[in-house]
PDB file of C-alpha atoms and ligand atoms in Angstrom:
ATOM      1  CA  MET A   1      -2.820  56.476 -22.336  1.00 98.00           C
ATOM      2  CA  LYS A   2      -5.075  57.373 -19.412  1.00 98.00           C
ATOM      3  CA  LEU A   3      -3.267  57.436 -16.080  1.00 99.00           C
ATOM      4  CA  LEU A   4      -4.586  58.125 -12.587  1.00 99.00           C
ATOM      5  CA  PHE A   5      -2.124  59.421 -10.003  1.00 99.00           C
ATOM      6  CA  LEU A   6      -3.676  58.651  -6.658  1.00 99.00           C
ATOM      7  CA  ASN A   7      -2.269  59.863  -3.348  1.00 99.00           C
ATOM      8  CA  GLY A   8      -3.426  58.812   0.087  1.00 98.00           C
ATOM      9  CA  VAL A   9      -3.241  60.004   3.615  1.00 98.00           C
ATOM     10  CA  ASN A  10      -0.997  62.981   4.502  1.00 98.00           C
ATOM     11  CA  LEU A  11       0.384  63.314   0.992  1.00 98.00           C
ATOM     12  CA  ASN A  12      -1.398  66.687   0.800  1.00 98.00           C
ATOM     13  CA  LEU A  13       1.271  67.885   3.242  1.00 98.00           C
ATOM     14  CA  THR A  14       4.124  67.048   0.881  1.00 98.00           C
ATOM     15  CA  GLY A  15       6.572  69.944   0.840  1.00 98.00           C
ATOM     16  CA  LYS A  16       5.711  70.872   4.419  1.00 97.00           C
ATOM     17  CA  ARG A  17       5.995  67.660   6.425  1.00 98.00           C
ATOM     18  CA  GLU A  18       9.350  65.979   7.058  1.00 97.00           C
ATOM     19  CA  PRO A  19      11.155  67.904   4.287  1.00 97.00           C
ATOM     20  CA  GLY A  20      14.321  65.885   4.942  1.00 96.00           C
ATOM     21  CA  VAL A  21      12.422  62.772   3.844  1.00 97.00           C
ATOM     22  CA  TYR A  22       9.904  64.044   1.282  1.00 98.00           C
ATOM     23  CA  GLY A  23      11.536  67.259   0.034  1.00 96.00           C
ATOM     24  CA  THR A  24      10.196  70.791  -0.054  1.00 97.00           C
ATOM     25  CA  GLU A  25       8.123  70.662  -3.218  1.00 98.00           C
ATOM     26  CA  THR A  26       4.344  70.615  -2.812  1.00 98.00           C
ATOM     27  CA  LEU A  27       2.150  67.849  -4.193  1.00 98.00           C
ATOM     28  CA  GLU A  28       0.511  70.391  -6.504  1.00 98.00           C
ATOM     29  CA  SER A  29       3.882  71.310  -7.979  1.00 98.00           C
ATOM     30  CA  ILE A  30       4.916  67.646  -8.293  1.00 98.00           C
ATOM     31  CA  ASN A  31       1.631  66.898 -10.060  1.00 98.00           C
ATOM     32  CA  LYS A  32       2.287  69.745 -12.513  1.00 98.00           C
ATOM     33  CA  GLU A  33       5.677  68.232 -13.342  1.00 98.00           C
ATOM     34  CA  ILE A  34       4.091  64.817 -13.802  1.00 98.00           C
ATOM     35  CA  ALA A  35       1.437  66.297 -16.106  1.00 98.00           C
ATOM     36  CA  ALA A  36       4.190  68.017 -18.140  1.00 98.00           C
ATOM     37  CA  HIS A  37       6.175  64.783 -18.389  1.00 98.00           C
ATOM     38  CA  PHE A  38       3.102  62.896 -19.594  1.00 98.00           C
ATOM     39  CA  ALA A  39       1.925  65.729 -21.843  1.00 98.00           C
ATOM     40  CA  GLY A  40       0.975  63.273 -24.595  1.00 97.00           C
ATOM     41  CA  ASP A  41      -1.199  61.273 -22.214  1.00 98.00           C
ATOM     42  CA  GLU A  42      -4.351  61.942 -20.251  1.00 98.00           C
ATOM     43  CA  CYS A  43      -3.509  62.281 -16.558  1.00 98.00           C
ATOM     44  CA  SER A  44      -5.814  62.703 -13.574  1.00 98.00           C
ATOM     45  CA  PHE A  45      -4.760  63.479 -10.036  1.00 99.00           C
ATOM     46  CA  LEU A  46      -6.537  62.753  -6.782  1.00 98.00           C
ATOM     47  CA  GLN A  47      -5.485  62.940  -3.141  1.00 98.00           C
ATOM     48  CA  SER A  48      -7.554  61.870  -0.168  1.00 99.00           C
ATOM     49  CA  ASN A  49      -6.977  61.384   3.525  1.00 98.00           C
ATOM     50  CA  PHE A  50      -9.937  58.991   3.596  1.00 98.00           C
ATOM     51  CA  GLU A  51      -9.422  55.293   3.034  1.00 98.00           C
ATOM     52  CA  GLY A  52     -12.921  54.775   1.568  1.00 98.00           C
ATOM     53  CA  GLU A  53     -12.384  57.535  -0.981  1.00 98.00           C
ATOM     54  CA  ILE A  54      -9.227  55.821  -2.176  1.00 99.00           C
ATOM     55  CA  CYS A  55     -11.205  52.568  -2.523  1.00 99.00           C
ATOM     56  CA  THR A  56     -13.966  54.356  -4.463  1.00 99.00           C
ATOM     57  CA  ALA A  57     -11.414  55.994  -6.768  1.00 99.00           C
ATOM     58  CA  ILE A  58      -9.842  52.591  -7.508  1.00 99.00           C
ATOM     59  CA  GLN A  59     -13.272  51.054  -8.178  1.00 98.00           C
ATOM     60  CA  GLN A  60     -14.294  53.913 -10.474  1.00 98.00           C
ATOM     61  CA  ALA A  61     -10.992  53.817 -12.368  1.00 98.00           C
ATOM     62  CA  ASP A  62     -11.661  50.282 -13.561  1.00 98.00           C
ATOM     63  CA  GLY A  63     -12.361  50.244 -17.287  1.00 98.00           C
ATOM     64  CA  VAL A  64     -11.651  53.981 -17.491  1.00 98.00           C
ATOM     65  CA  TYR A  65      -7.891  54.226 -16.904  1.00 98.00           C
ATOM     66  CA  ASP A  66      -5.001  52.224 -18.340  1.00 98.00           C
ATOM     67  CA  GLY A  67      -3.136  52.362 -15.055  1.00 98.00           C
ATOM     68  CA  ILE A  68      -3.128  53.740 -11.529  1.00 99.00           C
ATOM     69  CA  VAL A  69      -0.015  55.097  -9.844  1.00 99.00           C
ATOM     70  CA  LEU A  70      -0.796  54.766  -6.152  1.00 99.00           C
ATOM     71  CA  ASN A  71       1.051  56.292  -3.237  1.00 99.00           C
ATOM     72  CA  ALA A  72      -1.244  55.229  -0.419  1.00 99.00           C
ATOM     73  CA  GLY A  73       0.983  56.789   2.261  1.00 98.00           C
ATOM     74  CA  ALA A  74       0.635  55.053   5.625  1.00 98.00           C
ATOM     75  CA  PHE A  75      -2.462  53.173   4.348  1.00 98.00           C
ATOM     76  CA  THR A  76       0.092  51.053   2.474  1.00 98.00           C
ATOM     77  CA  HIS A  77       1.108  49.347   5.658  1.00 98.00           C
ATOM     78  CA  TYR A  78      -2.288  48.286   7.000  1.00 98.00           C
ATOM     79  CA  SER A  79      -5.242  48.930   4.676  1.00 98.00           C
ATOM     80  CA  TYR A  80      -6.847  45.624   3.753  1.00 98.00           C
ATOM     81  CA  ALA A  81      -9.723  47.679   2.302  1.00 99.00           C
ATOM     82  CA  ILE A  82      -7.438  49.284  -0.297  1.00 99.00           C
ATOM     83  CA  ARG A  83      -5.783  45.921  -0.928  1.00 99.00           C
ATOM     84  CA  ASP A  84      -9.189  44.346  -1.599  1.00 99.00           C
ATOM     85  CA  ALA A  85     -10.195  47.245  -3.880  1.00 99.00           C
ATOM     86  CA  ILE A  86      -7.044  46.719  -5.968  1.00 99.00           C
ATOM     87  CA  ALA A  87      -7.664  42.956  -6.100  1.00 98.00           C
ATOM     88  CA  SER A  88     -11.261  43.592  -7.238  1.00 98.00           C
ATOM     89  CA  VAL A  89     -10.433  45.548 -10.394  1.00 98.00           C
ATOM     90  CA  SER A  90      -8.554  44.750 -13.567  1.00 98.00           C
ATOM     91  CA  VAL A  91      -6.914  48.158 -14.013  1.00 98.00           C
ATOM     92  CA  PRO A  92      -3.236  47.641 -13.132  1.00 98.00           C
ATOM     93  CA  VAL A  93      -1.911  49.476 -10.079  1.00 99.00           C
ATOM     94  CA  VAL A  94       1.722  50.342  -9.408  1.00 99.00           C
ATOM     95  CA  GLU A  95       2.545  51.099  -5.772  1.00 99.00           C
ATOM     96  CA  VAL A  96       4.921  54.004  -5.274  1.00 98.00           C
ATOM     97  CA  HIS A  97       6.722  55.697  -2.421  1.00 98.00           C
ATOM     98  CA  MET A  98       8.863  58.777  -2.606  1.00 98.00           C
ATOM     99  CA  SER A  99      11.126  57.533   0.173  1.00 98.00           C
ATOM    100  CA  ASN A 100      12.942  54.200   0.279  1.00 98.00           C
ATOM    101  CA  VAL A 101      10.570  52.532   2.733  1.00 98.00           C
ATOM    102  CA  HIS A 102      13.039  49.648   3.177  1.00 98.00           C
ATOM    103  CA  ALA A 103      15.655  51.987   4.612  1.00 98.00           C
ATOM    104  CA  ARG A 104      13.326  53.391   7.257  1.00 98.00           C
ATOM    105  CA  GLU A 105      11.368  52.175  10.307  1.00 98.00           C
ATOM    106  CA  ASP A 106      10.494  48.463  10.441  1.00 98.00           C
ATOM    107  CA  PHE A 107       6.752  49.066  10.074  1.00 98.00           C
ATOM    108  CA  ARG A 108       7.361  50.638   6.653  1.00 98.00           C
ATOM    109  CA  ASN A 109       9.051  47.461   5.365  1.00 96.00           C
ATOM    110  CA  LYS A 110       5.681  45.746   5.183  1.00 98.00           C
ATOM    111  CA  SER A 111       3.131  46.664   2.505  1.00 98.00           C
ATOM    112  CA  VAL A 112      -0.224  44.891   2.436  1.00 98.00           C
ATOM    113  CA  LEU A 113      -0.731  46.246  -1.101  1.00 99.00           C
ATOM    114  CA  SER A 114       2.367  45.026  -2.955  1.00 98.00           C
ATOM    115  CA  GLU A 115       1.071  41.494  -3.463  1.00 98.00           C
ATOM    116  CA  VAL A 116      -1.914  42.719  -5.492  1.00 98.00           C
ATOM    117  CA  CYS A 117      -0.047  45.458  -7.372  1.00 98.00           C
ATOM    118  CA  LYS A 118       1.663  45.099 -10.732  1.00 98.00           C
ATOM    119  CA  GLY A 119       4.899  46.370  -9.218  1.00 98.00           C
ATOM    120  CA  VAL A 120       6.470  48.645  -6.648  1.00 98.00           C
ATOM    121  CA  ILE A 121       8.740  51.663  -7.063  1.00 98.00           C
ATOM    122  CA  CYS A 122      10.241  53.487  -4.102  1.00 98.00           C
ATOM    123  CA  GLY A 123      13.089  55.748  -3.147  1.00 98.00           C
ATOM    124  CA  PHE A 124      13.252  58.107  -6.123  1.00 98.00           C
ATOM    125  CA  GLY A 125      11.420  61.075  -4.619  1.00 98.00           C
ATOM    126  CA  LYS A 126       8.937  62.673  -7.013  1.00 98.00           C
ATOM    127  CA  ASN A 127      10.476  60.651  -9.845  1.00 98.00           C
ATOM    128  CA  SER A 128       8.952  57.506  -8.311  1.00 98.00           C
ATOM    129  CA  TYR A 129       5.623  58.692  -9.784  1.00 98.00           C
ATOM    130  CA  ILE A 130       7.128  59.255 -13.232  1.00 98.00           C
ATOM    131  CA  LEU A 131       8.930  55.896 -13.246  1.00 98.00           C
ATOM    132  CA  ALA A 132       5.672  54.184 -12.261  1.00 98.00           C
ATOM    133  CA  GLY A 133       3.708  55.989 -14.994  1.00 98.00           C
ATOM    134  CA  GLU A 134       6.342  55.050 -17.584  1.00 98.00           C
ATOM    135  CA  SER A 135       6.131  51.408 -16.531  1.00 98.00           C
ATOM    136  CA  PHE A 136       2.622  51.177 -18.051  1.00 98.00           C
ATOM    137  CA  LYS A 137       4.133  51.912 -21.475  1.00 97.00           C
ATOM    138  CA  LEU A 138       6.629  49.026 -21.454  1.00 97.00           C
TER     139      LEU A 138
HETATM  140  C1  LIG B   1       5.342  57.175   1.744  1.00 94.10           C
HETATM  141  C2  LIG B   1       5.975  56.215   2.746  1.00 94.10           C
HETATM  142  C3  LIG B   1       4.978  55.804   3.811  1.00 94.10           C
HETATM  143  O1  LIG B   1       5.581  54.923   4.740  1.00 94.10           O
HETATM  144  C4  LIG B   1       4.490  57.040   4.561  1.00 94.10           C
HETATM  145  O2  LIG B   1       3.527  56.678   5.523  1.00 94.10           O
HETATM  146  C5  LIG B   1       4.018  58.112   3.668  1.00 94.10           C
HETATM  147  C6  LIG B   1       4.728  58.376   2.430  1.00 94.10           C
HETATM  148  C7  LIG B   1       6.355  57.681   0.712  1.00 94.10           C
HETATM  149  O3  LIG B   1       5.936  58.261  -0.297  1.00 94.10           O
HETATM  150  O4  LIG B   1       7.570  57.536   0.921  1.00 94.10           O
HETATM  151  O5  LIG B   1       3.058  58.821   3.995  1.00 94.10           O
HETATM  152  O6  LIG B   1       4.326  56.470   1.042  1.00 94.10           O
END
């Protein structure tokens, strides 16, 4: 199975920013663990702070990947461009968050992406990515 793990804005700072919320492990290290977990699969990893790059990655993944695991970061809460990109492709996308966004500030309760995603997983730290990747195999 070909899986794309796509991270959006500020996720490059994972391990450094708000460690009480996102932990102390870097995104690079988390991605290594994900790759080890999915050793029998083909995994790609991409992070961008630019909304358009996330849209391009989603467009280019169509017909190439079996699934996208997307943590769009704060883009989740307001990016109609990313929402439209997801709605425009047939590759399934699972929205993930490391934190439980429903137990945090009000603005994080709203995702403009969820409606066009296959499902949503949040609150399991780095394991949110693994749970989302596994969901494509069910
Ligand atoms: C996040 C939650 C978002 O609200 C936040 O803006 C992030 C990270 C998470 O993984 O918990 O950047 O997507």
